[in-house]
Amino acid sequence: MSPDLDARGLKCPLPVIRLARLARELPSGTTLLVLADDPAAESDIPAWARMRGHSVTLERDGEHTAYTVVLG
């Protein structure tokens, strides 16, 4: 599956800002795949998701982290 947001190479706070901008346009229940390689995204994206009532899971593969965000 290709990412809905490829934030690799972007530094904090851009990955979470771009995710928030994208999510704003989408209905509840939408699943987004986000790829990021900035270490700060590992705390920023889950924190943003919790504050907005979304769920998030993540998988690391060594080069980047894949975040699956389900909009609540």
JSON list of C-alpha atoms in Angstrom, two decimals:
[
{"chain": "A", "resi": 1, "resn": "MET", "atom": "CA", "xyz": [0.00, 0.00, 0.00]},
{"chain": "A", "resi": 2, "resn": "SER", "atom": "CA", "xyz": [1.39, 3.41, -0.90]},
{"chain": "A", "resi": 3, "resn": "PRO", "atom": "CA", "xyz": [1.43, 6.10, 1.77]},
{"chain": "A", "resi": 4, "resn": "ASP", "atom": "CA", "xyz": [-1.22, 8.77, 2.00]},
{"chain": "A", "resi": 5, "resn": "LEU", "atom": "CA", "xyz": [1.48, 11.04, 3.38]},
{"chain": "A", "resi": 6, "resn": "ASP", "atom": "CA", "xyz": [5.17, 10.54, 2.72]},
{"chain": "A", "resi": 7, "resn": "ALA", "atom": "CA", "xyz": [6.85, 12.73, 5.33]},
{"chain": "A", "resi": 8, "resn": "ARG", "atom": "CA", "xyz": [10.28, 11.14, 5.01]},
{"chain": "A", "resi": 9, "resn": "GLY", "atom": "CA", "xyz": [12.98, 13.78, 5.02]},
{"chain": "A", "resi": 10, "resn": "LEU", "atom": "CA", "xyz": [10.76, 16.33, 6.82]},
{"chain": "A", "resi": 11, "resn": "LYS", "atom": "CA", "xyz": [11.84, 17.55, 10.24]},
{"chain": "A", "resi": 12, "resn": "CYS", "atom": "CA", "xyz": [9.71, 18.37, 13.27]},
{"chain": "A", "resi": 13, "resn": "PRO", "atom": "CA", "xyz": [7.06, 19.74, 13.28]},
{"chain": "A", "resi": 14, "resn": "LEU", "atom": "CA", "xyz": [6.31, 19.30, 9.56]},
{"chain": "A", "resi": 15, "resn": "PRO", "atom": "CA", "xyz": [5.21, 15.63, 9.60]},
{"chain": "A", "resi": 16, "resn": "VAL", "atom": "CA", "xyz": [2.47, 16.22, 12.15]},
{"chain": "A", "resi": 17, "resn": "ILE", "atom": "CA", "xyz": [1.46, 19.56, 10.60]},
{"chain": "A", "resi": 18, "resn": "ARG", "atom": "CA", "xyz": [1.01, 17.95, 7.20]},
{"chain": "A", "resi": 19, "resn": "LEU", "atom": "CA", "xyz": [-0.89, 15.04, 8.73]},
{"chain": "A", "resi": 20, "resn": "ALA", "atom": "CA", "xyz": [-3.23, 17.42, 10.54]},
{"chain": "A", "resi": 21, "resn": "ARG", "atom": "CA", "xyz": [-3.83, 19.37, 7.34]},
{"chain": "A", "resi": 22, "resn": "LEU", "atom": "CA", "xyz": [-4.64, 16.18, 5.43]},
{"chain": "A", "resi": 23, "resn": "ALA", "atom": "CA", "xyz": [-6.89, 14.75, 8.16]},
{"chain": "A", "resi": 24, "resn": "ARG", "atom": "CA", "xyz": [-8.92, 17.95, 8.38]},
{"chain": "A", "resi": 25, "resn": "GLU", "atom": "CA", "xyz": [-10.46, 17.19, 4.97]},
{"chain": "A", "resi": 26, "resn": "LEU", "atom": "CA", "xyz": [-11.37, 13.55, 5.65]},
{"chain": "A", "resi": 27, "resn": "PRO", "atom": "CA", "xyz": [-14.35, 11.86, 7.32]},
{"chain": "A", "resi": 28, "resn": "SER", "atom": "CA", "xyz": [-14.26, 9.86, 10.53]},
{"chain": "A", "resi": 29, "resn": "GLY", "atom": "CA", "xyz": [-13.28, 6.24, 9.96]},
{"chain": "A", "resi": 30, "resn": "THR", "atom": "CA", "xyz": [-10.72, 7.07, 7.28]},
{"chain": "A", "resi": 31, "resn": "THR", "atom": "CA", "xyz": [-7.43, 5.18, 7.58]},
{"chain": "A", "resi": 32, "resn": "LEU", "atom": "CA", "xyz": [-4.23, 7.01, 6.64]},
{"chain": "A", "resi": 33, "resn": "LEU", "atom": "CA", "xyz": [-0.77, 5.57, 6.13]},
{"chain": "A", "resi": 34, "resn": "VAL", "atom": "CA", "xyz": [2.02, 7.99, 7.02]},
{"chain": "A", "resi": 35, "resn": "LEU", "atom": "CA", "xyz": [5.75, 7.38, 6.53]},
{"chain": "A", "resi": 36, "resn": "ALA", "atom": "CA", "xyz": [8.21, 9.47, 8.53]},
{"chain": "A", "resi": 37, "resn": "ASP", "atom": "CA", "xyz": [11.86, 9.23, 9.47]},
{"chain": "A", "resi": 38, "resn": "ASP", "atom": "CA", "xyz": [12.17, 12.12, 11.93]},
{"chain": "A", "resi": 39, "resn": "PRO", "atom": "CA", "xyz": [12.58, 10.66, 15.45]},
{"chain": "A", "resi": 40, "resn": "ALA", "atom": "CA", "xyz": [10.33, 13.39, 16.90]},
{"chain": "A", "resi": 41, "resn": "ALA", "atom": "CA", "xyz": [7.41, 12.07, 14.84]},
{"chain": "A", "resi": 42, "resn": "GLU", "atom": "CA", "xyz": [7.35, 8.97, 17.06]},
{"chain": "A", "resi": 43, "resn": "SER", "atom": "CA", "xyz": [6.01, 11.08, 19.90]},
{"chain": "A", "resi": 44, "resn": "ASP", "atom": "CA", "xyz": [4.36, 13.91, 17.92]},
{"chain": "A", "resi": 45, "resn": "ILE", "atom": "CA", "xyz": [2.04, 11.81, 15.74]},
{"chain": "A", "resi": 46, "resn": "PRO", "atom": "CA", "xyz": [0.65, 9.60, 18.56]},
{"chain": "A", "resi": 47, "resn": "ALA", "atom": "CA", "xyz": [0.20, 12.68, 20.80]},
{"chain": "A", "resi": 48, "resn": "TRP", "atom": "CA", "xyz": [-1.66, 14.54, 18.04]},
{"chain": "A", "resi": 49, "resn": "ALA", "atom": "CA", "xyz": [-3.84, 11.46, 17.40]},
{"chain": "A", "resi": 50, "resn": "ARG", "atom": "CA", "xyz": [-4.77, 11.12, 21.09]},
{"chain": "A", "resi": 51, "resn": "MET", "atom": "CA", "xyz": [-5.68, 14.81, 21.36]},
{"chain": "A", "resi": 52, "resn": "ARG", "atom": "CA", "xyz": [-7.96, 14.51, 18.31]},
{"chain": "A", "resi": 53, "resn": "GLY", "atom": "CA", "xyz": [-9.60, 11.21, 19.27]},
{"chain": "A", "resi": 54, "resn": "HIS", "atom": "CA", "xyz": [-7.87, 9.20, 16.53]},
{"chain": "A", "resi": 55, "resn": "SER", "atom": "CA", "xyz": [-6.09, 5.88, 16.93]},
{"chain": "A", "resi": 56, "resn": "VAL", "atom": "CA", "xyz": [-2.58, 5.20, 15.71]},
{"chain": "A", "resi": 57, "resn": "THR", "atom": "CA", "xyz": [-0.29, 2.21, 15.43]},
{"chain": "A", "resi": 58, "resn": "LEU", "atom": "CA", "xyz": [3.28, 2.27, 14.24]},
{"chain": "A", "resi": 59, "resn": "GLU", "atom": "CA", "xyz": [5.82, -0.09, 12.75]},
{"chain": "A", "resi": 60, "resn": "ARG", "atom": "CA", "xyz": [9.54, 0.59, 12.46]},
{"chain": "A", "resi": 61, "resn": "ASP", "atom": "CA", "xyz": [11.56, -0.88, 9.61]},
{"chain": "A", "resi": 62, "resn": "GLY", "atom": "CA", "xyz": [14.97, 0.67, 10.34]},
{"chain": "A", "resi": 63, "resn": "GLU", "atom": "CA", "xyz": [14.83, 3.47, 7.77]},
{"chain": "A", "resi": 64, "resn": "HIS", "atom": "CA", "xyz": [11.49, 4.98, 8.67]},
{"chain": "A", "resi": 65, "resn": "THR", "atom": "CA", "xyz": [8.37, 4.45, 10.75]},
{"chain": "A", "resi": 66, "resn": "ALA", "atom": "CA", "xyz": [4.99, 3.66, 9.23]},
{"chain": "A", "resi": 67, "resn": "TYR", "atom": "CA", "xyz": [2.02, 5.12, 11.11]},
{"chain": "A", "resi": 68, "resn": "THR", "atom": "CA", "xyz": [-1.48, 3.83, 10.53]},
{"chain": "A", "resi": 69, "resn": "VAL", "atom": "CA", "xyz": [-3.89, 6.51, 11.70]},
{"chain": "A", "resi": 70, "resn": "VAL", "atom": "CA", "xyz": [-7.63, 5.83, 11.91]},
{"chain": "A", "resi": 71, "resn": "LEU", "atom": "CA", "xyz": [-9.59, 9.05, 12.20]},
{"chain": "A", "resi": 72, "resn": "GLY", "atom": "CA", "xyz": [-12.09, 8.99, 15.05]}
]
